[in-house]
Amino acid sequence: MLRNCFVASVGRLPILFALVCASNISAQQLDTLNVSYASVTGSRIPLWIAKDAGLFEKYGLNVNLVIIAAGNAAIGALANGDVEILGAPGSTTMVSAAKGLPFAIVGTFGPSAWKLAAHPSITTVEQLRGKTVGISRPGTTIEFATKRALQKLGFTPGKDVNILATGLAESNKRIMVMLQGKMDATLVSPDNLYEAEIKGWKLSIIAELKELGIITSASDLSAKRDFLKNQRQRARAFMMAYCEGIWYGKANKNAALASFRKHMRESDPRRLEALHKNYVVDYLPTKPYPMEDAIQADIENLTPTVPEFRGKKVADFIDKSILADLEREGFFTQLAQKYGKQQ
């Protein structure tokens, strides 16, 4: 049933259409690859650029992008082979990997820029005591980052501050719940915070994770280990297109803005500039290796409730081999020569 959910968007992409016509290659002659991501946020920009600019086709792939909220459905799709690449919080696949599923984190969308935002009636850290802070789902990076932030601020989660699982991966939806008075604070992404400001929603910024010394990934790329081994060329082609999407987007602001407009249905110039700054200029890594510090933090956070994590190391959850091969073979040097030195 999952494959019926894929959105055929090729006909709406003039650049891609031209490339396909020029080479006279139909989608059936390309290797089909199904890729999912958990939510529509600015961090997905490398996937969108690679799709819109025809980079997946350049490397021989017909990539279908589909949205599957992080959780059992996403893990099931990856495990069953309905999708080959999963874009979701690393903790989502780490829990399954710790319990025996052959998953590995192969790349990242970059570090997050989360801020702990509160209802406007709350203006100081101490006023959070006894209040309710919303997360997405238990066992996600959002939960762990929220709890770590609260601890850094001097609270014991679940004791000094209540934790509410909203089931909402998108922080703009959690903002609405908060403004309805059903909770008092939540982690918010920069683009959703800017969106709230544009709408006139007043929020109090209690803390920034970066300033608290909390490093988390915006999201990660995961795959089954047998896919990485037995279908190496397809996995490699995907990573090449993904990486070039990063470099292309950094070098071509207009292309990045066009992808934001299309996939986020955003037309406000001010918000587009904010999206570009946050997700392309400031936080998008040119070499998207798995974020080992963030993964180590997830191991430490997960161990008390998931005993299978005891004794595990970062190396048990990642596979850097494709990116390492590409770097050793000079792929990133070639991208630098083509697009110029990037941040």
C-alpha atoms as a PDB file:
ATOM      1  CA  MET A   1       0.000   0.000   0.000  1.00  0.00           C
ATOM      2  CA  LEU A   2       2.894   2.344   0.749  1.00  0.00           C
ATOM      3  CA  ARG A   3       3.991   2.628  -2.853  1.00  0.00           C
ATOM      4  CA  ASN A   4       0.564   3.949  -3.774  1.00  0.00           C
ATOM      5  CA  CYS A   5       1.239   6.904  -1.509  1.00  0.00           C
ATOM      6  CA  PHE A   6       4.201   8.219  -3.510  1.00  0.00           C
ATOM      7  CA  VAL A   7       3.570  11.533  -5.222  1.00  0.00           C
ATOM      8  CA  ALA A   8       4.490  11.668  -8.879  1.00  0.00           C
ATOM      9  CA  SER A   9       5.841  15.159  -9.302  1.00  0.00           C
ATOM     10  CA  VAL A  10       8.127  14.790 -12.298  1.00  0.00           C
ATOM     11  CA  GLY A  11       5.634  16.440 -14.633  1.00  0.00           C
ATOM     12  CA  ARG A  12       5.780  19.635 -12.583  1.00  0.00           C
ATOM     13  CA  LEU A  13       9.557  19.984 -12.751  1.00  0.00           C
ATOM     14  CA  PRO A  14      10.688  21.774 -15.943  1.00  0.00           C
ATOM     15  CA  ILE A  15      14.405  21.231 -15.253  1.00  0.00           C
ATOM     16  CA  LEU A  16      13.965  17.525 -14.574  1.00  0.00           C
ATOM     17  CA  PHE A  17      11.651  17.149 -17.574  1.00  0.00           C
ATOM     18  CA  ALA A  18      14.259  18.736 -19.823  1.00  0.00           C
ATOM     19  CA  LEU A  19      16.993  16.486 -18.518  1.00  0.00           C
ATOM     20  CA  VAL A  20      14.916  13.372 -19.049  1.00  0.00           C
ATOM     21  CA  CYS A  21      13.906  14.392 -22.574  1.00  0.00           C
ATOM     22  CA  ALA A  22      17.450  15.361 -23.530  1.00  0.00           C
ATOM     23  CA  SER A  23      18.871  12.034 -22.487  1.00  0.00           C
ATOM     24  CA  ASN A  24      15.829  10.086 -23.696  1.00  0.00           C
ATOM     25  CA  ILE A  25      15.915   8.045 -20.502  1.00  0.00           C
ATOM     26  CA  SER A  26      12.593   7.042 -19.019  1.00  0.00           C
ATOM     27  CA  ALA A  27      12.013   6.552 -15.309  1.00  0.00           C
ATOM     28  CA  GLN A  28      11.718   2.820 -15.950  1.00  0.00           C
ATOM     29  CA  GLN A  29      15.349   2.716 -17.110  1.00  0.00           C
ATOM     30  CA  LEU A  30      16.580   4.281 -13.887  1.00  0.00           C
ATOM     31  CA  ASP A  31      16.990   2.402 -10.622  1.00  0.00           C
ATOM     32  CA  THR A  32      13.989   3.227  -8.453  1.00  0.00           C
ATOM     33  CA  LEU A  33      14.770   4.188  -4.877  1.00  0.00           C
ATOM     34  CA  ASN A  34      12.152   5.007  -2.244  1.00  0.00           C
ATOM     35  CA  VAL A  35      13.128   7.569   0.369  1.00  0.00           C
ATOM     36  CA  SER A  36      10.976   8.761   3.266  1.00  0.00           C
ATOM     37  CA  TYR A  37      11.261  11.625   5.694  1.00  0.00           C
ATOM     38  CA  ALA A  38       9.346  12.272   8.883  1.00  0.00           C
ATOM     39  CA  SER A  39       8.059  15.816   8.490  1.00  0.00           C
ATOM     40  CA  VAL A  40       8.095  18.848   6.215  1.00  0.00           C
ATOM     41  CA  THR A  41      10.768  21.074   7.729  1.00  0.00           C
ATOM     42  CA  GLY A  42      13.526  23.185   6.235  1.00  0.00           C
ATOM     43  CA  SER A  43      16.168  20.604   7.139  1.00  0.00           C
ATOM     44  CA  ARG A  44      14.949  18.409   4.242  1.00  0.00           C
ATOM     45  CA  ILE A  45      16.359  20.868   1.728  1.00  0.00           C
ATOM     46  CA  PRO A  46      19.150  18.577   0.371  1.00  0.00           C
ATOM     47  CA  LEU A  47      16.560  15.984  -0.678  1.00  0.00           C
ATOM     48  CA  TRP A  48      14.338  18.593  -2.288  1.00  0.00           C
ATOM     49  CA  ILE A  49      17.179  20.237  -4.192  1.00  0.00           C
ATOM     50  CA  ALA A  50      18.511  16.885  -5.413  1.00  0.00           C
ATOM     51  CA  LYS A  51      15.013  16.022  -6.636  1.00  0.00           C
ATOM     52  CA  ASP A  52      14.238  19.374  -8.245  1.00  0.00           C
ATOM     53  CA  ALA A  53      17.616  19.774  -9.936  1.00  0.00           C
ATOM     54  CA  GLY A  54      17.632  16.271 -11.412  1.00  0.00           C
ATOM     55  CA  LEU A  55      20.657  15.164  -9.378  1.00  0.00           C
ATOM     56  CA  PHE A  56      19.170  11.788  -8.500  1.00  0.00           C
ATOM     57  CA  GLU A  57      18.689  11.113 -12.217  1.00  0.00           C
ATOM     58  CA  LYS A  58      22.242  12.295 -12.858  1.00  0.00           C
ATOM     59  CA  TYR A  59      23.467   9.400 -10.749  1.00  0.00           C
ATOM     60  CA  GLY A  60      21.046   6.877 -12.265  1.00  0.00           C
ATOM     61  CA  LEU A  61      18.219   6.932  -9.756  1.00  0.00           C
ATOM     62  CA  ASN A  62      14.483   7.514  -9.957  1.00  0.00           C
ATOM     63  CA  VAL A  63      13.850   8.618  -6.377  1.00  0.00           C
ATOM     64  CA  ASN A  64      10.372   8.711  -4.865  1.00  0.00           C
ATOM     65  CA  LEU A  65      10.045  10.939  -1.810  1.00  0.00           C
ATOM     66  CA  VAL A  66       7.292  10.130   0.687  1.00  0.00           C
ATOM     67  CA  ILE A  67       6.422  11.488   4.118  1.00  0.00           C
ATOM     68  CA  ILE A  68       6.086   8.937   6.939  1.00  0.00           C
ATOM     69  CA  ALA A  69       5.909  10.249  10.497  1.00  0.00           C
ATOM     70  CA  ALA A  70       8.750   8.932  12.642  1.00  0.00           C
ATOM     71  CA  GLY A  71       7.705   5.882  14.624  1.00  0.00           C
ATOM     72  CA  ASN A  72       6.527   2.338  14.016  1.00  0.00           C
ATOM     73  CA  ALA A  73       5.230   3.073  10.515  1.00  0.00           C
ATOM     74  CA  ALA A  74       8.569   4.498   9.411  1.00  0.00           C
ATOM     75  CA  ILE A  75      10.551   1.656  10.970  1.00  0.00           C
ATOM     76  CA  GLY A  76       8.189  -0.893   9.423  1.00  0.00           C
ATOM     77  CA  ALA A  77       8.604   0.665   5.984  1.00  0.00           C
ATOM     78  CA  LEU A  78      12.387   0.479   6.276  1.00  0.00           C
ATOM     79  CA  ALA A  79      12.380  -3.041   7.685  1.00  0.00           C
ATOM     80  CA  ASN A  80      10.020  -4.331   4.986  1.00  0.00           C
ATOM     81  CA  GLY A  81      11.921  -2.727   2.157  1.00  0.00           C
ATOM     82  CA  ASP A  82       9.104  -0.350   1.214  1.00  0.00           C
ATOM     83  CA  VAL A  83      11.682   2.418   1.581  1.00  0.00           C
ATOM     84  CA  GLU A  84      15.433   2.019   1.247  1.00  0.00           C
ATOM     85  CA  ILE A  85      16.447   5.279   2.930  1.00  0.00           C
ATOM     86  CA  LEU A  86      14.752   6.718   6.008  1.00  0.00           C
ATOM     87  CA  GLY A  87      15.086  10.358   7.015  1.00  0.00           C
ATOM     88  CA  ALA A  88      14.100  10.515  10.683  1.00  0.00           C
ATOM     89  CA  PRO A  89      15.611  11.180  14.117  1.00  0.00           C
ATOM     90  CA  GLY A  90      18.536   8.837  14.635  1.00  0.00           C
ATOM     91  CA  SER A  91      17.081   7.613  17.907  1.00  0.00           C
ATOM     92  CA  THR A  92      14.164   6.126  15.960  1.00  0.00           C
ATOM     93  CA  THR A  93      16.421   3.674  14.136  1.00  0.00           C
ATOM     94  CA  MET A  94      18.845   3.290  17.025  1.00  0.00           C
ATOM     95  CA  VAL A  95      16.201   1.756  19.276  1.00  0.00           C
ATOM     96  CA  SER A  96      15.339  -0.786  16.591  1.00  0.00           C
ATOM     97  CA  ALA A  97      19.009  -1.480  15.888  1.00  0.00           C
ATOM     98  CA  ALA A  98      19.700  -2.028  19.585  1.00  0.00           C
ATOM     99  CA  LYS A  99      16.902  -4.600  19.608  1.00  0.00           C
ATOM    100  CA  GLY A 100      18.391  -6.502  16.692  1.00  0.00           C
ATOM    101  CA  LEU A 101      17.163  -4.925  13.459  1.00  0.00           C
ATOM    102  CA  PRO A 102      20.026  -4.416  10.965  1.00  0.00           C
ATOM    103  CA  PHE A 103      19.829  -0.631  10.638  1.00  0.00           C
ATOM    104  CA  ALA A 104      22.636   1.924  10.390  1.00  0.00           C
ATOM    105  CA  ILE A 105      22.792   5.718  10.326  1.00  0.00           C
ATOM    106  CA  VAL A 106      24.636   6.725   7.149  1.00  0.00           C
ATOM    107  CA  GLY A 107      24.329  10.509   7.090  1.00  0.00           C
ATOM    108  CA  THR A 108      22.734  13.570   8.617  1.00  0.00           C
ATOM    109  CA  PHE A 109      20.654  16.611   7.752  1.00  0.00           C
ATOM    110  CA  GLY A 110      22.910  18.605  10.074  1.00  0.00           C
ATOM    111  CA  PRO A 111      22.660  19.903  13.637  1.00  0.00           C
ATOM    112  CA  SER A 112      19.396  21.250  14.954  1.00  0.00           C
ATOM    113  CA  ALA A 113      18.795  24.828  16.033  1.00  0.00           C
ATOM    114  CA  TRP A 114      15.977  24.111  18.481  1.00  0.00           C
ATOM    115  CA  LYS A 115      14.817  26.705  20.968  1.00  0.00           C
ATOM    116  CA  LEU A 116      12.722  26.055  24.072  1.00  0.00           C
ATOM    117  CA  ALA A 117       9.728  28.348  23.564  1.00  0.00           C
ATOM    118  CA  ALA A 118       7.037  28.969  26.142  1.00  0.00           C
ATOM    119  CA  HIS A 119       3.556  30.469  26.334  1.00  0.00           C
ATOM    120  CA  PRO A 120       3.847  34.278  26.519  1.00  0.00           C
ATOM    121  CA  SER A 121       2.584  34.203  30.114  1.00  0.00           C
ATOM    122  CA  ILE A 122       5.855  32.513  31.084  1.00  0.00           C
ATOM    123  CA  THR A 123       8.774  34.920  30.997  1.00  0.00           C
ATOM    124  CA  THR A 124      11.397  33.330  33.268  1.00  0.00           C
ATOM    125  CA  VAL A 125      12.942  29.899  33.625  1.00  0.00           C
ATOM    126  CA  GLU A 126      11.650  29.462  37.178  1.00  0.00           C
ATOM    127  CA  GLN A 127       8.069  29.954  36.001  1.00  0.00           C
ATOM    128  CA  LEU A 128       8.325  26.609  34.194  1.00  0.00           C
ATOM    129  CA  ARG A 129       8.328  24.790  37.532  1.00  0.00           C
ATOM    130  CA  GLY A 130       5.139  22.753  37.862  1.00  0.00           C
ATOM    131  CA  LYS A 131       4.219  23.436  34.244  1.00  0.00           C
ATOM    132  CA  THR A 132       3.827  21.053  31.281  1.00  0.00           C
ATOM    133  CA  VAL A 133       6.329  20.807  28.431  1.00  0.00           C
ATOM    134  CA  GLY A 134       5.266  19.103  25.217  1.00  0.00           C
ATOM    135  CA  ILE A 135       7.355  16.676  23.174  1.00  0.00           C
ATOM    136  CA  SER A 136       6.554  14.790  19.973  1.00  0.00           C
ATOM    137  CA  ARG A 137       6.679  11.107  20.899  1.00  0.00           C
ATOM    138  CA  PRO A 138       8.477   9.078  23.569  1.00  0.00           C
ATOM    139  CA  GLY A 139      11.840   7.728  22.455  1.00  0.00           C
ATOM    140  CA  THR A 140      12.541  10.521  19.974  1.00  0.00           C
ATOM    141  CA  THR A 141      15.357  13.049  19.798  1.00  0.00           C
ATOM    142  CA  ILE A 142      12.823  15.745  20.694  1.00  0.00           C
ATOM    143  CA  GLU A 143      12.070  13.991  23.984  1.00  0.00           C
ATOM    144  CA  PHE A 144      15.726  13.513  24.890  1.00  0.00           C
ATOM    145  CA  ALA A 145      16.725  17.049  23.902  1.00  0.00           C
ATOM    146  CA  THR A 146      13.808  18.501  25.859  1.00  0.00           C
ATOM    147  CA  LYS A 147      14.682  16.547  28.990  1.00  0.00           C
ATOM    148  CA  ARG A 148      18.373  17.446  28.714  1.00  0.00           C
ATOM    149  CA  ALA A 149      17.447  21.112  28.334  1.00  0.00           C
ATOM    150  CA  LEU A 150      15.217  20.987  31.398  1.00  0.00           C
ATOM    151  CA  GLN A 151      17.980  19.323  33.402  1.00  0.00           C
ATOM    152  CA  LYS A 152      20.430  22.019  32.297  1.00  0.00           C
ATOM    153  CA  LEU A 153      17.912  24.586  33.515  1.00  0.00           C
ATOM    154  CA  GLY A 154      17.774  22.941  36.940  1.00  0.00           C
ATOM    155  CA  PHE A 155      14.606  20.840  36.661  1.00  0.00           C
ATOM    156  CA  THR A 156      13.939  17.138  37.059  1.00  0.00           C
ATOM    157  CA  PRO A 157      11.694  16.118  34.133  1.00  0.00           C
ATOM    158  CA  GLY A 158       8.580  14.324  35.321  1.00  0.00           C
ATOM    159  CA  LYS A 159       8.973  15.774  38.806  1.00  0.00           C
ATOM    160  CA  ASP A 160       9.548  19.516  38.602  1.00  0.00           C
ATOM    161  CA  VAL A 161       8.090  19.741  35.098  1.00  0.00           C
ATOM    162  CA  ASN A 162       5.452  17.518  33.506  1.00  0.00           C
ATOM    163  CA  ILE A 163       6.174  15.946  30.107  1.00  0.00           C
ATOM    164  CA  LEU A 164       3.325  15.638  27.594  1.00  0.00           C
ATOM    165  CA  ALA A 165       3.653  13.397  24.518  1.00  0.00           C
ATOM    166  CA  THR A 166       1.614  15.198  21.861  1.00  0.00           C
ATOM    167  CA  GLY A 167       2.279  12.842  18.960  1.00  0.00           C
ATOM    168  CA  LEU A 168       3.097  15.909  16.839  1.00  0.00           C
ATOM    169  CA  ALA A 169       6.448  15.849  15.034  1.00  0.00           C
ATOM    170  CA  GLU A 170       6.052  19.369  13.599  1.00  0.00           C
ATOM    171  CA  SER A 171       6.801  22.108  16.084  1.00  0.00           C
ATOM    172  CA  ASN A 172       4.332  24.534  14.455  1.00  0.00           C
ATOM    173  CA  LYS A 173       1.531  22.159  15.441  1.00  0.00           C
ATOM    174  CA  ARG A 174       2.883  21.942  18.979  1.00  0.00           C
ATOM    175  CA  ILE A 175       2.933  25.746  19.116  1.00  0.00           C
ATOM    176  CA  MET A 176      -0.781  25.803  18.340  1.00  0.00           C
ATOM    177  CA  VAL A 177      -1.478  23.289  21.123  1.00  0.00           C
ATOM    178  CA  MET A 178       0.576  25.416  23.482  1.00  0.00           C
ATOM    179  CA  LEU A 179      -1.274  28.610  22.585  1.00  0.00           C
ATOM    180  CA  GLN A 180      -4.546  26.743  23.205  1.00  0.00           C
ATOM    181  CA  GLY A 181      -3.414  26.361  26.810  1.00  0.00           C
ATOM    182  CA  LYS A 182      -2.943  22.566  26.733  1.00  0.00           C
ATOM    183  CA  MET A 183       0.763  22.817  27.572  1.00  0.00           C
ATOM    184  CA  ASP A 184       3.205  25.542  28.526  1.00  0.00           C
ATOM    185  CA  ALA A 185       6.395  25.067  26.491  1.00  0.00           C
ATOM    186  CA  THR A 186       7.960  23.000  23.712  1.00  0.00           C
ATOM    187  CA  LEU A 187      11.014  22.848  21.470  1.00  0.00           C
ATOM    188  CA  VAL A 188      10.546  24.944  18.337  1.00  0.00           C
ATOM    189  CA  SER A 189      12.489  25.004  15.070  1.00  0.00           C
ATOM    190  CA  PRO A 190      13.745  28.376  13.750  1.00  0.00           C
ATOM    191  CA  ASP A 191      11.429  28.381  10.737  1.00  0.00           C
ATOM    192  CA  ASN A 192       8.357  27.573  12.826  1.00  0.00           C
ATOM    193  CA  LEU A 193       9.352  30.248  15.329  1.00  0.00           C
ATOM    194  CA  TYR A 194       9.631  32.776  12.525  1.00  0.00           C
ATOM    195  CA  GLU A 195       6.274  31.630  11.150  1.00  0.00           C
ATOM    196  CA  ALA A 196       4.707  32.209  14.563  1.00  0.00           C
ATOM    197  CA  GLU A 197       6.177  35.707  14.716  1.00  0.00           C
ATOM    198  CA  ILE A 198       4.804  36.539  11.265  1.00  0.00           C
ATOM    199  CA  LYS A 199       1.352  35.413  12.403  1.00  0.00           C
ATOM    200  CA  GLY A 200       1.600  37.634  15.444  1.00  0.00           C
ATOM    201  CA  TRP A 201       1.851  34.775  17.940  1.00  0.00           C
ATOM    202  CA  LYS A 202       3.864  35.953  20.909  1.00  0.00           C
ATOM    203  CA  LEU A 203       6.205  33.350  22.412  1.00  0.00           C
ATOM    204  CA  SER A 204       8.787  33.502  25.167  1.00  0.00           C
ATOM    205  CA  ILE A 205      12.184  32.036  24.307  1.00  0.00           C
ATOM    206  CA  ILE A 206      13.433  30.352  27.450  1.00  0.00           C
ATOM    207  CA  ALA A 207      16.650  28.835  26.099  1.00  0.00           C
ATOM    208  CA  GLU A 208      18.553  27.776  22.987  1.00  0.00           C
ATOM    209  CA  LEU A 209      19.919  24.230  22.942  1.00  0.00           C
ATOM    210  CA  LYS A 210      23.168  25.362  21.357  1.00  0.00           C
ATOM    211  CA  GLU A 211      23.795  27.842  24.175  1.00  0.00           C
ATOM    212  CA  LEU A 212      23.061  25.085  26.719  1.00  0.00           C
ATOM    213  CA  GLY A 213      25.739  22.934  25.073  1.00  0.00           C
ATOM    214  CA  ILE A 214      23.220  20.401  23.778  1.00  0.00           C
ATOM    215  CA  ILE A 215      24.124  19.067  20.328  1.00  0.00           C
ATOM    216  CA  THR A 216      21.422  17.179  18.468  1.00  0.00           C
ATOM    217  CA  SER A 217      20.895  16.344  14.827  1.00  0.00           C
ATOM    218  CA  ALA A 218      17.980  17.866  12.952  1.00  0.00           C
ATOM    219  CA  SER A 219      17.416  14.382  11.552  1.00  0.00           C
ATOM    220  CA  ASP A 220      19.476  11.528  10.148  1.00  0.00           C
ATOM    221  CA  LEU A 221      19.601   9.231   7.137  1.00  0.00           C
ATOM    222  CA  SER A 222      19.328   5.522   7.904  1.00  0.00           C
ATOM    223  CA  ALA A 223      19.328   2.317   5.851  1.00  0.00           C
ATOM    224  CA  LYS A 224      19.380  -1.442   6.292  1.00  0.00           C
ATOM    225  CA  ARG A 225      22.862  -2.873   6.464  1.00  0.00           C
ATOM    226  CA  ASP A 226      22.147  -5.504   3.821  1.00  0.00           C
ATOM    227  CA  PHE A 227      21.059  -2.727   1.437  1.00  0.00           C
ATOM    228  CA  LEU A 228      24.348  -0.935   2.047  1.00  0.00           C
ATOM    229  CA  LYS A 229      26.260  -4.139   1.378  1.00  0.00           C
ATOM    230  CA  ASN A 230      24.308  -5.864  -1.390  1.00  0.00           C
ATOM    231  CA  GLN A 231      23.070  -2.785  -3.258  1.00  0.00           C
ATOM    232  CA  ARG A 232      26.137  -0.683  -2.733  1.00  0.00           C
ATOM    233  CA  GLN A 233      25.958   1.183  -6.019  1.00  0.00           C
ATOM    234  CA  ARG A 234      22.397   2.379  -5.406  1.00  0.00           C
ATOM    235  CA  ALA A 235      23.269   3.487  -1.888  1.00  0.00           C
ATOM    236  CA  ARG A 236      26.387   5.220  -3.174  1.00  0.00           C
ATOM    237  CA  ALA A 237      24.456   6.958  -5.979  1.00  0.00           C
ATOM    238  CA  PHE A 238      21.948   8.273  -3.450  1.00  0.00           C
ATOM    239  CA  MET A 239      24.657   9.697  -1.206  1.00  0.00           C
ATOM    240  CA  MET A 240      26.408  11.321  -4.177  1.00  0.00           C
ATOM    241  CA  ALA A 241      23.194  13.041  -5.249  1.00  0.00           C
ATOM    242  CA  TYR A 242      22.394  14.031  -1.659  1.00  0.00           C
ATOM    243  CA  CYS A 243      25.852  15.540  -1.149  1.00  0.00           C
ATOM    244  CA  GLU A 244      25.792  17.366  -4.465  1.00  0.00           C
ATOM    245  CA  GLY A 245      22.366  18.707  -3.514  1.00  0.00           C
ATOM    246  CA  ILE A 246      24.012  20.298  -0.476  1.00  0.00           C
ATOM    247  CA  TRP A 247      26.803  21.903  -2.498  1.00  0.00           C
ATOM    248  CA  TYR A 248      24.477  22.964  -5.303  1.00  0.00           C
ATOM    249  CA  GLY A 249      22.097  24.571  -2.825  1.00  0.00           C
ATOM    250  CA  LYS A 250      24.850  26.454  -1.026  1.00  0.00           C
ATOM    251  CA  ALA A 251      26.230  27.788  -4.295  1.00  0.00           C
ATOM    252  CA  ASN A 252      22.831  28.594  -5.845  1.00  0.00           C
ATOM    253  CA  LYS A 253      20.626  30.518  -3.449  1.00  0.00           C
ATOM    254  CA  ASN A 254      17.828  30.865  -5.994  1.00  0.00           C
ATOM    255  CA  ALA A 255      17.658  27.102  -6.463  1.00  0.00           C
ATOM    256  CA  ALA A 256      17.429  26.583  -2.703  1.00  0.00           C
ATOM    257  CA  LEU A 257      14.711  29.220  -2.392  1.00  0.00           C
ATOM    258  CA  ALA A 258      12.777  27.629  -5.258  1.00  0.00           C
ATOM    259  CA  SER A 259      12.813  24.269  -3.461  1.00  0.00           C
ATOM    260  CA  PHE A 260      11.635  25.877  -0.224  1.00  0.00           C
ATOM    261  CA  ARG A 261       8.814  27.563  -2.124  1.00  0.00           C
ATOM    262  CA  LYS A 262       7.722  24.351  -3.777  1.00  0.00           C
ATOM    263  CA  HIS A 263       7.957  21.809  -0.982  1.00  0.00           C
ATOM    264  CA  MET A 264       7.025  24.043   1.935  1.00  0.00           C
ATOM    265  CA  ARG A 265       4.517  26.044  -0.110  1.00  0.00           C
ATOM    266  CA  GLU A 266       6.122  29.179   1.228  1.00  0.00           C
ATOM    267  CA  SER A 267       5.961  32.524  -0.563  1.00  0.00           C
ATOM    268  CA  ASP A 268       6.813  35.050   2.147  1.00  0.00           C
ATOM    269  CA  PRO A 269      10.228  36.544   1.178  1.00  0.00           C
ATOM    270  CA  ARG A 270      11.194  37.161   4.800  1.00  0.00           C
ATOM    271  CA  ARG A 271      10.504  33.597   5.861  1.00  0.00           C
ATOM    272  CA  LEU A 272      12.281  32.243   2.787  1.00  0.00           C
ATOM    273  CA  GLU A 273      15.357  34.242   3.771  1.00  0.00           C
ATOM    274  CA  ALA A 274      15.139  32.829   7.303  1.00  0.00           C
ATOM    275  CA  LEU A 275      14.827  29.287   5.966  1.00  0.00           C
ATOM    276  CA  HIS A 276      17.824  29.776   3.709  1.00  0.00           C
ATOM    277  CA  LYS A 277      19.967  31.190   6.505  1.00  0.00           C
ATOM    278  CA  ASN A 278      19.046  28.529   9.063  1.00  0.00           C
ATOM    279  CA  TYR A 279      18.987  25.423   6.894  1.00  0.00           C
ATOM    280  CA  VAL A 280      21.453  26.141   4.102  1.00  0.00           C
ATOM    281  CA  VAL A 281      23.967  28.732   5.270  1.00  0.00           C
ATOM    282  CA  ASP A 282      24.299  28.141   9.012  1.00  0.00           C
ATOM    283  CA  TYR A 283      23.686  24.479   9.735  1.00  0.00           C
ATOM    284  CA  LEU A 284      23.929  22.345   6.579  1.00  0.00           C
ATOM    285  CA  PRO A 285      27.240  20.389   6.561  1.00  0.00           C
ATOM    286  CA  THR A 286      29.093  19.983   3.287  1.00  0.00           C
ATOM    287  CA  LYS A 287      30.227  16.524   4.406  1.00  0.00           C
ATOM    288  CA  PRO A 288      27.136  15.030   6.051  1.00  0.00           C
ATOM    289  CA  TYR A 289      28.782  12.351   8.177  1.00  0.00           C
ATOM    290  CA  PRO A 290      26.704  10.914  11.053  1.00  0.00           C
ATOM    291  CA  MET A 291      26.947  13.226  14.077  1.00  0.00           C
ATOM    292  CA  GLU A 292      28.793  10.985  16.528  1.00  0.00           C
ATOM    293  CA  ASP A 293      28.503  13.323  19.536  1.00  0.00           C
ATOM    294  CA  ALA A 294      24.734  13.490  19.106  1.00  0.00           C
ATOM    295  CA  ILE A 295      24.518   9.711  18.703  1.00  0.00           C
ATOM    296  CA  GLN A 296      26.582   9.195  21.849  1.00  0.00           C
ATOM    297  CA  ALA A 297      24.197  11.485  23.725  1.00  0.00           C
ATOM    298  CA  ASP A 298      21.247   9.435  22.459  1.00  0.00           C
ATOM    299  CA  ILE A 299      22.908   6.236  23.695  1.00  0.00           C
ATOM    300  CA  GLU A 300      23.300   7.765  27.145  1.00  0.00           C
ATOM    301  CA  ASN A 301      19.715   9.007  27.151  1.00  0.00           C
ATOM    302  CA  LEU A 302      18.234   5.736  25.924  1.00  0.00           C
ATOM    303  CA  THR A 303      20.177   3.334  28.133  1.00  0.00           C
ATOM    304  CA  PRO A 304      18.108   3.842  31.331  1.00  0.00           C
ATOM    305  CA  THR A 305      14.868   2.820  29.586  1.00  0.00           C
ATOM    306  CA  VAL A 306      16.153   0.520  26.833  1.00  0.00           C
ATOM    307  CA  PRO A 307      18.462  -2.065  28.423  1.00  0.00           C
ATOM    308  CA  GLU A 308      19.679  -3.251  25.018  1.00  0.00           C
ATOM    309  CA  PHE A 309      21.793  -0.082  24.832  1.00  0.00           C
ATOM    310  CA  ARG A 310      24.047  -1.144  27.687  1.00  0.00           C
ATOM    311  CA  GLY A 311      27.573  -1.642  26.412  1.00  0.00           C
ATOM    312  CA  LYS A 312      26.769  -0.199  22.974  1.00  0.00           C
ATOM    313  CA  LYS A 313      29.071   2.230  21.202  1.00  0.00           C
ATOM    314  CA  VAL A 314      28.502   4.807  18.485  1.00  0.00           C
ATOM    315  CA  ALA A 315      30.177   2.498  15.967  1.00  0.00           C
ATOM    316  CA  ASP A 316      27.387  -0.049  16.529  1.00  0.00           C
ATOM    317  CA  PHE A 317      24.842   2.343  15.017  1.00  0.00           C
ATOM    318  CA  ILE A 318      26.588   4.031  12.095  1.00  0.00           C
ATOM    319  CA  ASP A 319      28.105   3.217   8.720  1.00  0.00           C
ATOM    320  CA  LYS A 320      30.375   5.974   7.411  1.00  0.00           C
ATOM    321  CA  SER A 321      31.937   3.839   4.711  1.00  0.00           C
ATOM    322  CA  ILE A 322      30.188   5.343   1.682  1.00  0.00           C
ATOM    323  CA  LEU A 323      30.965   8.925   2.647  1.00  0.00           C
ATOM    324  CA  ALA A 324      34.514   7.924   3.596  1.00  0.00           C
ATOM    325  CA  ASP A 325      34.970   6.224   0.210  1.00  0.00           C
ATOM    326  CA  LEU A 326      33.665   9.300  -1.595  1.00  0.00           C
ATOM    327  CA  GLU A 327      36.002  11.572   0.338  1.00  0.00           C
ATOM    328  CA  ARG A 328      39.008   9.315  -0.254  1.00  0.00           C
ATOM    329  CA  GLU A 329      38.217   9.184  -3.980  1.00  0.00           C
ATOM    330  CA  GLY A 330      38.138  12.994  -4.203  1.00  0.00           C
ATOM    331  CA  PHE A 331      34.382  13.434  -4.675  1.00  0.00           C
ATOM    332  CA  PHE A 332      34.151  16.390  -2.285  1.00  0.00           C
ATOM    333  CA  THR A 333      37.200  17.969  -3.910  1.00  0.00           C
ATOM    334  CA  GLN A 334      35.405  17.720  -7.252  1.00  0.00           C
ATOM    335  CA  LEU A 335      32.318  19.369  -5.752  1.00  0.00           C
ATOM    336  CA  ALA A 336      34.484  22.177  -4.362  1.00  0.00           C
ATOM    337  CA  GLN A 337      36.043  22.704  -7.789  1.00  0.00           C
ATOM    338  CA  LYS A 338      32.619  22.791  -9.419  1.00  0.00           C
ATOM    339  CA  TYR A 339      30.704  24.901  -6.912  1.00  0.00           C
ATOM    340  CA  GLY A 340      33.465  26.787  -5.115  1.00  0.00           C
ATOM    341  CA  LYS A 341      34.508  26.550  -1.486  1.00  0.00           C
ATOM    342  CA  GLN A 342      31.472  26.410   0.814  1.00  0.00           C
ATOM    343  CA  GLN A 343      30.953  26.840   4.549  1.00  0.00           C
END
